[in-house]
Tab-separated table of C-alpha atoms in Angstrom:
chain	number	residue	atom	x	y	z
A	1	ASN	CA	-0.073	0.042	-0.238
A	2	ALA	CA	2.824	2.374	-0.884
A	3	GLY	CA	0.871	5.160	-2.702
A	4	VAL	CA	3.446	7.811	-3.854
A	5	THR	CA	7.026	6.968	-3.348
A	6	GLN	CA	9.811	9.672	-3.601
A	7	THR	CA	13.452	9.288	-3.608
A	8	PRO	CA	15.617	10.552	-2.162
A	9	LYS	CA	14.129	12.057	1.074
A	10	PHE	CA	17.244	14.118	1.751
A	11	GLN	CA	19.968	15.644	-0.669
A	12	VAL	CA	22.777	18.107	-0.220
A	13	LEU	CA	24.101	19.732	-3.264
A	14	LYS	CA	26.762	22.319	-4.207
A	15	THR	CA	25.896	25.092	-6.514
A	16	GLY	CA	26.038	23.991	-9.836
A	17	GLN	CA	25.664	20.163	-9.186
A	18	SER	CA	22.792	18.358	-11.036
A	19	MET	CA	20.358	15.535	-9.383
A	20	THR	CA	17.267	14.141	-10.237
A	21	LEU	CA	14.415	13.634	-7.705
A	22	GLN	CA	12.273	10.345	-8.621
A	23	CYS	CA	8.719	9.679	-7.962
A	24	ALA	CA	6.503	6.571	-8.447
A	25	GLN	CA	2.996	5.712	-7.788
A	26	ASP	CA	1.009	2.662	-7.643
A	27	MET	CA	-2.434	3.757	-7.960
A	28	ASN	CA	-2.712	3.687	-11.709
A	29	HIS	CA	-3.296	7.427	-11.805
A	30	ASN	CA	-2.929	9.369	-14.962
A	31	SER	CA	-1.794	12.655	-13.608
A	32	MET	CA	1.125	13.566	-11.660
A	33	TYR	CA	2.662	16.749	-10.301
A	34	TRP	CA	5.569	18.104	-8.611
A	35	TYR	CA	5.407	21.048	-6.045
A	36	ARG	CA	7.878	22.736	-3.948
A	37	GLN	CA	7.078	23.949	-0.550
A	38	ASP	CA	8.945	27.050	1.067
A	39	PRO	CA	7.876	28.607	4.388
A	40	GLY	CA	5.134	30.937	4.548
A	41	MET	CA	4.478	30.251	0.786
A	42	GLY	CA	2.393	27.099	0.823
A	43	LEU	CA	2.979	24.801	-2.259
A	44	ARG	CA	3.748	26.027	-5.748
A	45	LEU	CA	3.587	23.878	-8.656
A	46	ILE	CA	6.566	23.467	-10.758
A	47	TYR	CA	5.503	20.915	-13.698
A	48	TYR	CA	2.767	18.504	-13.947
A	49	SER	CA	1.989	15.632	-16.433
A	50	ALA	CA	-2.037	15.245	-16.974
A	51	SER	CA	-1.091	11.916	-18.707
A	52	GLU	CA	1.551	9.753	-19.840
A	53	GLY	CA	3.494	11.302	-22.648
A	54	THR	CA	2.595	15.007	-21.771
A	55	THR	CA	4.147	17.615	-19.345
A	56	ASP	CA	3.256	21.281	-18.724
A	57	LYS	CA	4.723	24.195	-16.890
A	58	GLY	CA	3.283	25.167	-13.615
A	59	GLU	CA	3.895	28.285	-11.643
A	60	VAL	CA	7.785	27.935	-11.121
A	61	PRO	CA	9.151	25.939	-13.769
A	62	ASN	CA	12.491	27.770	-14.335
A	63	GLY	CA	15.603	25.834	-13.413
A	64	TYR	CA	13.889	22.372	-13.759
A	65	ASN	CA	13.144	19.762	-16.236
A	66	VAL	CA	10.743	16.984	-16.008
A	67	SER	CA	10.093	13.417	-17.594
A	68	ARG	CA	7.204	11.262	-17.422
A	69	LEU	CA	8.851	7.941	-17.836
A	70	ASN	CA	5.962	5.718	-17.941
A	71	LYS	CA	2.351	5.866	-16.408
A	72	ARG	CA	3.806	5.272	-12.884
A	73	GLU	CA	7.069	7.343	-12.745
A	74	PHE	CA	7.481	11.169	-13.069
A	75	SER	CA	11.042	12.615	-12.154
A	76	LEU	CA	12.284	16.128	-11.619
A	77	ARG	CA	15.754	17.127	-12.731
A	78	LEU	CA	17.946	20.073	-11.401
A	79	GLU	CA	20.592	20.640	-14.189
A	80	SER	CA	22.307	23.115	-12.380
A	81	ALA	CA	21.315	23.768	-8.558
A	82	ALA	CA	21.277	27.117	-7.041
A	83	PRO	CA	20.710	28.056	-3.472
A	84	SER	CA	17.378	29.383	-4.392
A	85	GLN	CA	16.016	25.902	-5.111
A	86	THR	CA	16.652	24.919	-1.447
A	87	SER	CA	13.225	23.559	-0.627
A	88	VAL	CA	11.154	20.677	0.175
A	89	TYR	CA	9.762	18.943	-2.958
A	90	PHE	CA	6.567	17.043	-3.413
A	91	CYS	CA	5.365	14.683	-5.847
A	92	ALA	CA	1.679	14.101	-6.208
A	93	SER	CA	-0.772	12.039	-8.312
A	94	SER	CA	-4.638	12.240	-8.910
A	95	GLU	CA	-7.139	10.587	-11.223
A	96	PRO	CA	-8.211	11.808	-13.394
A	97	ASP	CA	-6.769	15.185	-13.915
A	98	ARG	CA	-10.006	17.036	-14.212
A	99	GLY	CA	-13.739	16.339	-13.770
A	100	THR	CA	-13.544	14.831	-10.072
A	101	THR	CA	-13.001	16.339	-6.833
A	102	GLY	CA	-9.405	16.865	-7.722
A	103	GLU	CA	-7.864	15.143	-4.371
A	104	LEU	CA	-4.260	15.072	-4.726
A	105	PHE	CA	-2.189	12.136	-3.136
A	106	PHE	CA	1.183	13.309	-2.176
A	107	GLY	CA	4.623	11.522	-1.295
A	108	GLU	CA	6.352	12.142	1.893
A	109	GLY	CA	8.718	15.111	0.195
A	110	SER	CA	12.327	15.300	-0.605
A	111	ARG	CA	14.223	17.805	1.409
A	112	LEU	CA	16.984	19.591	-0.800
A	113	THR	CA	19.587	21.785	0.425
A	114	VAL	CA	21.763	23.581	-2.124
A	115	LEU	CA	24.889	25.143	-0.649
B	1	GLY	CA	-4.038	35.737	-10.293
B	2	GLU	CA	-6.160	33.869	-7.726
B	3	ASP	CA	-5.216	33.811	-4.038
B	4	VAL	CA	-5.837	31.724	-1.028
B	5	GLU	CA	-5.003	33.287	2.391
B	6	GLN	CA	-4.678	31.942	5.943
B	7	SER	CA	-2.957	32.853	9.098
B	8	LEU	CA	0.373	31.291	9.684
B	9	PHE	CA	-0.161	29.967	13.358
B	10	LEU	CA	-2.729	29.091	15.865
B	11	SER	CA	-2.307	27.715	19.503
B	12	VAL	CA	-5.065	26.029	21.282
B	13	ARG	CA	-5.415	24.221	24.620
B	14	GLU	CA	-5.956	20.350	24.544
B	15	GLY	CA	-9.612	19.729	24.614
B	16	ASP	CA	-10.710	23.078	23.268
B	17	SER	CA	-11.921	23.654	19.726
B	18	SER	CA	-9.763	24.946	17.191
B	19	VAL	CA	-10.834	27.137	14.308
B	20	ILE	CA	-8.622	27.694	11.344
B	21	ASN	CA	-9.814	30.335	8.872
B	22	CYS	CA	-9.080	30.984	5.179
B	23	THR	CA	-10.084	33.494	2.416
B	24	TYR	CA	-9.971	33.052	-1.212
B	25	THR	CA	-10.433	35.500	-4.200
B	26	ASP	CA	-11.761	32.966	-6.999
B	27	SER	CA	-15.403	33.446	-7.448
B	28	SER	CA	-15.820	30.669	-9.690
B	29	SER	CA	-14.576	28.144	-7.095
B	30	THR	CA	-16.053	24.612	-6.977
B	31	TYR	CA	-14.211	22.549	-4.531
B	32	LEU	CA	-12.572	23.822	-1.398
B	33	TYR	CA	-10.330	21.597	0.469
B	34	TRP	CA	-8.472	21.231	3.913
B	35	TYR	CA	-5.271	19.171	3.800
B	36	LYS	CA	-3.378	18.341	6.776
B	37	GLN	CA	0.623	17.996	6.852
B	38	GLU	CA	1.908	16.066	9.763
B	39	PRO	CA	5.517	16.571	10.603
B	40	GLY	CA	7.865	15.042	8.054
B	41	ALA	CA	5.081	13.775	6.043
B	42	GLY	CA	3.331	14.925	2.828
B	43	LEU	CA	-0.253	16.303	2.573
B	44	GLN	CA	-3.297	14.258	3.271
B	45	LEU	CA	-6.809	15.432	2.170
B	46	LEU	CA	-8.737	16.096	5.432
B	47	THR	CA	-12.054	17.040	4.103
B	48	TYR	CA	-13.335	18.796	0.898
B	49	ILE	CA	-16.698	20.871	0.712
B	50	PHE	CA	-18.537	21.599	-2.810
B	51	SER	CA	-19.232	25.276	-3.449
B	52	ASN	CA	-23.009	24.698	-3.246
B	53	MET	CA	-22.885	23.657	0.274
B	54	ASP	CA	-22.729	25.808	3.450
B	55	MET	CA	-21.708	23.359	5.927
B	56	LYS	CA	-19.914	19.910	5.984
B	57	GLN	CA	-19.522	17.901	9.408
B	58	ASP	CA	-17.470	14.602	9.732
B	59	GLN	CA	-17.043	13.551	13.270
B	60	ARG	CA	-14.793	16.059	15.120
B	61	LEU	CA	-14.434	18.341	11.888
B	62	THR	CA	-16.796	21.004	10.873
B	63	VAL	CA	-16.309	23.013	7.594
B	64	LEU	CA	-18.231	26.225	7.206
B	65	LEU	CA	-18.161	27.985	3.864
B	66	ASN	CA	-19.339	31.652	3.322
B	67	LYS	CA	-19.375	32.232	-0.331
B	68	LYS	CA	-20.477	35.652	-0.029
B	69	ASP	CA	-17.528	36.589	1.752
B	70	LYS	CA	-15.117	33.940	0.154
B	71	HIS	CA	-14.450	32.687	3.598
B	72	LEU	CA	-13.936	29.062	4.674
B	73	SER	CA	-13.365	27.656	8.035
B	74	LEU	CA	-12.331	24.024	9.643
B	75	ARG	CA	-13.309	23.587	13.125
B	76	ILE	CA	-11.799	20.826	15.080
B	77	ALA	CA	-13.795	19.927	18.109
B	78	ASP	CA	-12.206	18.491	21.399
B	79	THR	CA	-8.643	19.291	19.871
B	80	GLN	CA	-6.094	16.400	20.756
B	81	THR	CA	-2.199	16.455	20.501
B	82	GLY	CA	-2.602	14.275	17.243
B	83	ASP	CA	-4.212	17.301	15.852
B	84	SER	CA	-0.659	19.138	15.710
B	85	ALA	CA	0.144	19.701	12.079
B	86	ILE	CA	0.043	22.155	9.294
B	87	TYR	CA	-3.518	22.731	7.764
B	88	PHE	CA	-3.749	23.915	4.090
B	89	CYS	CA	-6.657	25.469	2.760
B	90	ALA	CA	-7.067	25.043	-1.115
B	91	GLU	CA	-9.352	25.783	-3.929
B	92	ILE	CA	-10.012	25.067	-7.441
B	93	GLY	CA	-12.180	26.963	-9.983
B	94	GLY	CA	-14.586	25.560	-12.325
B	95	TYR	CA	-13.919	21.819	-13.389
B	96	SER	CA	-10.438	22.592	-13.987
B	97	SER	CA	-7.502	20.573	-14.209
B	98	ALA	CA	-6.181	19.458	-10.634
B	99	SER	CA	-2.757	21.499	-11.623
B	100	LYS	CA	-5.015	24.546	-11.084
B	101	ILE	CA	-5.499	23.783	-7.288
B	102	ILE	CA	-4.444	26.797	-5.354
B	103	PHE	CA	-3.077	26.134	-1.695
B	104	GLY	CA	-2.760	28.751	0.877
B	105	SER	CA	0.483	28.884	2.891
B	106	GLY	CA	-0.729	26.719	5.721
B	107	THR	CA	-1.715	27.177	9.318
B	108	ARG	CA	0.695	25.384	11.825
B	109	LEU	CA	-1.585	24.343	14.787
B	110	SER	CA	0.170	23.736	18.108
B	111	ILE	CA	-1.470	22.400	21.063
B	112	ARG	CA	-1.009	23.496	24.580
B	113	PRO	CA	-1.370	20.843	27.445
């Protein structure tokens, strides 16, 4: 009964390094999302994928890329990390993307620190 | 763009009622949500209300919606230490993609003995 699984849970990077956050869901959901959470700012959408094979920018996409590898997996890549990307990152999924209550199912988060 | 606002902190005594408030700007809101985030965990949907409802009750939780004032509240009766968490108000307008869900900044609820 895993739901949404994110790896890694913690990561420290130096400015300019790259890394990929992995996300997988086992609920057969079509839609997946990446958010970042910063103190006092709530959740902001980075990218989302309404269905396998599609990705779209959210509110704060700059500095990030995503890949919807298959229906289960949606990864977030930081090509050249900056201190402003220090945050907690959450992956979420929903089914379907529209036309229902819109409930999002979240992973436990990945805490990233960029020095 | 649309906005959702809520106060950042609330402290209540164990056994008292907690009331967390939220205001929003989207006049076309269809669903309004309360998500709960426990320490070190992701957000989990606590409850939601459809925009044509004024109130929804679920055990210790009562959600009140005032559409005229665009005000949403969550009341937790008999607050327990396990209710310590951050509570996020969120809304979506029309029948949009879930990518359009707008979250507030979260209210951290702390419980005093």
